[in-house]
Amino acid sequence: MFKKLYRIALISLLTCLCLADDMILNYGQYEVQLNSYSISGSQYFDTYKDKHPTQLNGQTHDYKQSGYSLGFRYGASATTTYVVKANWKSRELASYSSDGFHSYYLGVQLRRSAGIYHAFQWNIGYRGNGSYDEKDDLPLGSRASSWEATGSYVLSLNPFHGYSLFDVGYRFRGGDLSDEITFKSLISFSLTERFELQFQYDMHESKEHERETFRVLRYPNESGRQQAALNMKLLLGKRLFLEGSFQKVLKGRNVFQTDGFQIGMTWLL
């Protein structure tokens, strides 16, 4: 009897975790995700994390950024999921602007352990660059590609119909850019059978804490960011989700202080 209840609880948890953000899919399952975002701000944090107005030629301007991404995941086995993502970005500041293909990501997710109330997995991937032109006043990115490794731990919050997610990662960056340490925490609650509410905190920090002077028009080489977000997920059909997010940069190093929204859709096939 106990073994039967254990199996039921374990299957229920793994089914829930498959619907959690970026967790491993079931064997043979496909996921397609499309996201679009828009953020803006008129201040930035310098290399010492002090805040200043974004000024060019003595005038304050709003920095604007938008973009969209297309992602695909496939459950190759009960413990392995393959990931492919592509990102496009547009940037604008005063009379300067740039837009184009920003980056791509190729990765694999490996589940290492799972119990009734928890699961652990590794996320390993390569992030490459898309469009880049050193002559651009607002470059979309840097020439440096990177390898990324993240450990994810998920804990069920039953009987409260939710879960918590914790990520700790390391980004091996090429070129002259310093490696980065990343952290993510998320708490999710299912308020109804179709509606899920999430509270999220993200952080990344340059390992070497470079003291390079912040250059407004060379923004991609940011050295740190702390961001909070309120996420919502609505089940529209049997396997179709509508997702929305409001996010704000709280603190950072060589980064604009922005806020904005993201909206997307996810299909599980």
Coordinates of C-alpha atoms in Angstrom, one line a residue:
M1 CA 0.0 0.0 0.0
F2 CA 2.8 2.4 0.9
K3 CA 4.7 1.6 -2.3
K4 CA 1.5 2.4 -4.3
L5 CA 1.0 5.7 -2.6
Y6 CA 4.7 6.5 -3.1
R7 CA 4.4 5.9 -6.8
I8 CA 1.3 8.0 -7.1
A9 CA 2.9 10.9 -5.2
L10 CA 6.1 10.6 -7.3
I11 CA 4.3 10.6 -10.6
S12 CA 2.2 13.6 -9.5
L13 CA 5.3 15.6 -8.5
L14 CA 7.1 14.8 -11.8
T15 CA 4.1 15.7 -13.8
C16 CA 3.9 19.1 -11.9
L17 CA 7.6 19.6 -12.4
C18 CA 7.4 19.1 -16.1
L19 CA 5.1 22.1 -16.2
A20 CA 7.5 24.1 -14.1
D21 CA 9.7 26.6 -15.9
D22 CA 12.7 24.9 -17.7
M23 CA 12.2 21.5 -16.0
I24 CA 12.7 18.2 -17.7
L25 CA 10.0 17.0 -20.0
N26 CA 8.5 13.5 -20.1
Y27 CA 9.9 11.0 -22.6
G28 CA 8.7 11.8 -26.2
Q29 CA 7.2 15.2 -25.2
Y30 CA 7.8 18.4 -27.2
E31 CA 7.6 22.0 -26.1
V32 CA 7.4 25.1 -28.2
Q33 CA 7.7 28.5 -26.6
L34 CA 7.4 32.0 -28.0
N35 CA 8.1 35.1 -25.9
S36 CA 8.1 38.8 -26.5
Y37 CA 9.2 41.6 -24.1
S38 CA 9.6 45.3 -23.8
I39 CA 11.6 47.2 -21.1
S40 CA 12.7 50.9 -20.6
G41 CA 14.3 53.2 -18.1
S42 CA 16.0 56.6 -17.7
Q43 CA 18.6 55.7 -15.1
Y44 CA 21.6 53.3 -14.8
F45 CA 23.9 51.8 -12.2
D46 CA 27.6 52.5 -12.6
T47 CA 30.5 50.2 -11.9
Y48 CA 30.2 51.0 -8.2
K49 CA 26.4 50.3 -8.2
D50 CA 25.6 54.1 -7.8
K51 CA 22.6 55.3 -9.8
H52 CA 22.7 58.1 -12.3
P53 CA 20.3 59.6 -14.9
T54 CA 21.0 58.4 -18.5
Q55 CA 22.3 61.4 -20.2
L56 CA 23.8 62.2 -23.7
N57 CA 25.0 65.7 -24.5
G58 CA 23.6 66.9 -21.2
Q59 CA 20.1 65.7 -21.9
T60 CA 18.3 62.8 -20.1
H61 CA 16.9 60.1 -22.4
D62 CA 14.9 56.9 -21.9
Y63 CA 16.7 53.7 -22.9
K64 CA 14.3 51.2 -24.6
Q65 CA 14.8 47.6 -25.4
S66 CA 12.5 45.0 -26.9
G67 CA 12.8 41.6 -28.4
Y68 CA 11.4 38.1 -28.8
S69 CA 12.6 34.6 -28.6
L70 CA 11.7 31.2 -29.9
G71 CA 12.5 28.0 -28.0
F72 CA 12.1 24.3 -28.6
R73 CA 12.6 21.4 -26.1
Y74 CA 12.3 17.7 -26.6
G75 CA 12.2 14.9 -23.9
A76 CA 14.7 12.4 -25.2
S77 CA 14.3 10.2 -22.2
A78 CA 12.8 10.2 -18.7
T79 CA 16.0 12.0 -17.5
T80 CA 17.2 14.0 -20.5
T81 CA 15.7 17.0 -22.4
Y82 CA 17.3 18.8 -25.3
V83 CA 17.0 22.6 -25.7
V84 CA 17.3 25.0 -28.6
K85 CA 16.6 28.7 -28.3
A86 CA 17.0 31.8 -30.6
N87 CA 16.8 35.4 -29.5
W88 CA 16.2 38.7 -31.4
K89 CA 16.7 42.1 -29.9
S90 CA 16.1 45.8 -30.6
R91 CA 17.7 48.8 -28.7
E92 CA 17.1 52.5 -28.7
L93 CA 18.6 55.5 -26.9
A94 CA 18.0 59.0 -28.2
S95 CA 18.9 59.0 -31.9
Y96 CA 20.9 55.7 -31.7
S97 CA 19.3 52.3 -32.4
S98 CA 20.1 48.8 -33.4
D99 CA 18.2 45.6 -34.0
G100 CA 18.8 42.1 -35.3
F101 CA 19.5 38.4 -34.3
H102 CA 21.0 38.5 -30.9
S103 CA 22.0 35.0 -29.8
Y104 CA 21.3 31.3 -29.8
Y105 CA 21.4 28.6 -27.1
L106 CA 22.0 24.8 -27.4
G107 CA 21.7 22.8 -24.3
V108 CA 20.8 19.6 -22.5
Q109 CA 18.9 19.1 -19.2
L110 CA 19.8 16.1 -17.1
R111 CA 17.7 14.9 -14.1
R112 CA 20.0 13.5 -11.4
S113 CA 17.5 12.6 -8.7
A114 CA 13.8 12.8 -7.8
G115 CA 11.7 12.0 -4.7
I116 CA 8.2 12.5 -3.6
Y117 CA 8.7 16.2 -2.8
H118 CA 11.8 17.2 -4.6
A119 CA 13.9 16.9 -7.8
F120 CA 17.4 18.0 -8.9
Q121 CA 18.7 18.5 -12.4
W122 CA 21.7 19.9 -14.3
N123 CA 21.4 22.3 -17.2
I124 CA 24.5 22.5 -19.5
G125 CA 24.6 24.6 -22.7
Y126 CA 26.5 26.8 -25.2
R127 CA 25.4 30.3 -26.0
G128 CA 26.6 31.8 -29.2
N129 CA 26.3 35.3 -30.7
G130 CA 24.2 36.5 -33.6
S131 CA 24.4 39.9 -35.2
Y132 CA 27.3 42.1 -34.0
D133 CA 29.0 45.1 -35.5
E134 CA 31.7 47.0 -33.6
K135 CA 30.7 50.1 -35.5
D136 CA 27.2 50.1 -34.1
D137 CA 26.7 52.8 -31.5
L138 CA 24.3 50.4 -29.6
P139 CA 25.9 47.0 -30.2
L140 CA 23.5 44.1 -29.7
G141 CA 26.1 42.0 -27.8
S142 CA 29.8 41.1 -27.6
R143 CA 31.8 38.8 -29.7
A144 CA 32.3 36.4 -26.7
S145 CA 30.4 33.2 -26.7
S146 CA 29.9 31.3 -23.4
W147 CA 29.4 27.9 -21.8
E148 CA 26.8 27.7 -19.0
A149 CA 26.3 25.2 -16.2
T150 CA 23.4 25.4 -13.8
G151 CA 22.1 23.2 -11.0
S152 CA 18.3 23.4 -10.4
Y153 CA 16.6 22.1 -7.2
V154 CA 12.8 22.0 -7.1
L155 CA 10.8 21.4 -3.9
S156 CA 7.1 20.7 -3.8
L157 CA 5.0 23.0 -1.5
N158 CA 2.1 20.6 -1.2
P159 CA -0.5 20.7 0.3
F160 CA -0.3 24.4 -0.8
H161 CA -0.5 23.5 -4.5
G162 CA 2.8 25.0 -5.5
Y163 CA 6.6 24.5 -5.7
S164 CA 9.8 26.5 -5.2
L165 CA 12.8 26.5 -7.6
F166 CA 16.4 27.4 -6.9
D167 CA 19.1 27.7 -9.5
V168 CA 22.8 28.3 -9.0
G169 CA 25.0 28.5 -12.1
Y170 CA 28.4 29.5 -13.6
R171 CA 28.9 31.1 -17.0
F172 CA 32.3 30.6 -18.6
R173 CA 32.6 33.6 -20.9
G174 CA 35.0 33.9 -23.8
G175 CA 37.0 36.9 -24.9
D176 CA 37.9 39.7 -22.5
L177 CA 34.7 39.4 -20.5
S178 CA 34.8 38.0 -17.0
D179 CA 33.0 34.8 -16.0
E180 CA 29.7 35.2 -14.2
I181 CA 28.0 33.6 -11.2
T182 CA 24.2 33.3 -11.5
F183 CA 21.4 32.7 -9.0
K184 CA 17.6 32.3 -9.4
S185 CA 14.8 31.7 -6.9
L186 CA 11.1 31.2 -7.7
I187 CA 8.0 30.4 -5.7
S188 CA 4.9 29.3 -7.6
F189 CA 1.3 28.8 -6.4
S190 CA -1.6 27.4 -8.3
L191 CA -4.5 29.7 -7.3
T192 CA -7.0 27.7 -9.4
E193 CA -6.8 24.7 -11.7
R194 CA -5.9 27.0 -14.6
F195 CA -4.1 30.0 -13.0
E196 CA -0.6 30.0 -11.5
L197 CA 1.2 33.0 -9.8
Q198 CA 4.9 33.2 -9.4
F199 CA 7.4 35.4 -7.5
Q200 CA 10.9 35.4 -9.0
Y201 CA 14.3 36.9 -8.1
D202 CA 17.3 36.7 -10.5
M203 CA 20.9 37.7 -10.0
H204 CA 24.1 37.5 -11.9
E205 CA 27.5 39.0 -10.9
S206 CA 30.7 39.3 -12.7
K207 CA 33.3 37.1 -11.1
E208 CA 36.2 39.6 -11.3
H209 CA 34.1 42.8 -10.4
E210 CA 35.7 44.8 -13.2
R211 CA 36.0 48.5 -12.5
E212 CA 35.7 49.7 -16.1
T213 CA 33.9 53.0 -16.5
F214 CA 30.3 52.5 -17.6
R215 CA 29.7 53.6 -21.1
V216 CA 26.0 54.2 -21.9
L217 CA 26.4 53.3 -25.6
R218 CA 28.3 50.1 -24.8
Y219 CA 25.7 48.6 -22.5
P220 CA 26.0 44.9 -23.4
N221 CA 29.1 44.5 -21.2
E222 CA 27.2 44.7 -18.0
S223 CA 28.8 43.3 -14.9
G224 CA 25.9 42.5 -12.7
R225 CA 22.1 42.6 -12.3
Q226 CA 19.5 42.0 -9.6
Q227 CA 15.9 41.7 -10.9
A228 CA 12.5 40.9 -9.4
A229 CA 9.5 39.7 -11.4
L230 CA 5.9 38.8 -10.9
N231 CA 4.9 36.0 -13.3
M232 CA 1.4 34.7 -14.2
K233 CA 0.6 31.5 -16.2
L234 CA -2.9 30.7 -17.5
L235 CA -3.9 27.3 -18.9
L236 CA -5.9 28.1 -22.1
G237 CA -6.3 24.5 -23.3
K238 CA -5.2 21.0 -22.5
R239 CA -1.6 21.8 -23.3
L240 CA -1.6 25.5 -24.2
F241 CA -0.4 28.1 -21.7
L242 CA -0.5 32.0 -21.8
E243 CA 2.3 33.6 -19.7
G244 CA 2.9 37.1 -18.6
S245 CA 5.5 38.8 -16.5
F246 CA 6.2 42.2 -14.9
Q247 CA 9.9 42.7 -14.1
K248 CA 12.1 45.4 -12.6
V249 CA 15.9 45.8 -12.2
L250 CA 16.5 46.6 -8.5
K251 CA 20.3 46.9 -8.5
G252 CA 23.3 46.3 -10.7
R253 CA 26.7 47.1 -12.0
N254 CA 27.1 48.7 -15.4
V255 CA 23.5 48.2 -16.2
F256 CA 20.4 50.3 -17.0
Q257 CA 17.6 50.3 -14.3
T258 CA 14.7 49.2 -16.4
D259 CA 11.2 47.8 -15.9
G260 CA 8.7 46.3 -18.3
F261 CA 6.7 43.3 -19.3
Q262 CA 7.0 40.0 -21.1
I263 CA 4.3 37.9 -22.7
G264 CA 4.5 34.5 -24.2
M265 CA 2.8 31.2 -25.1
T266 CA 3.9 27.6 -24.5
W267 CA 2.6 24.5 -26.3
L268 CA 3.2 21.0 -24.9
L269 CA 2.9 18.4 -27.7

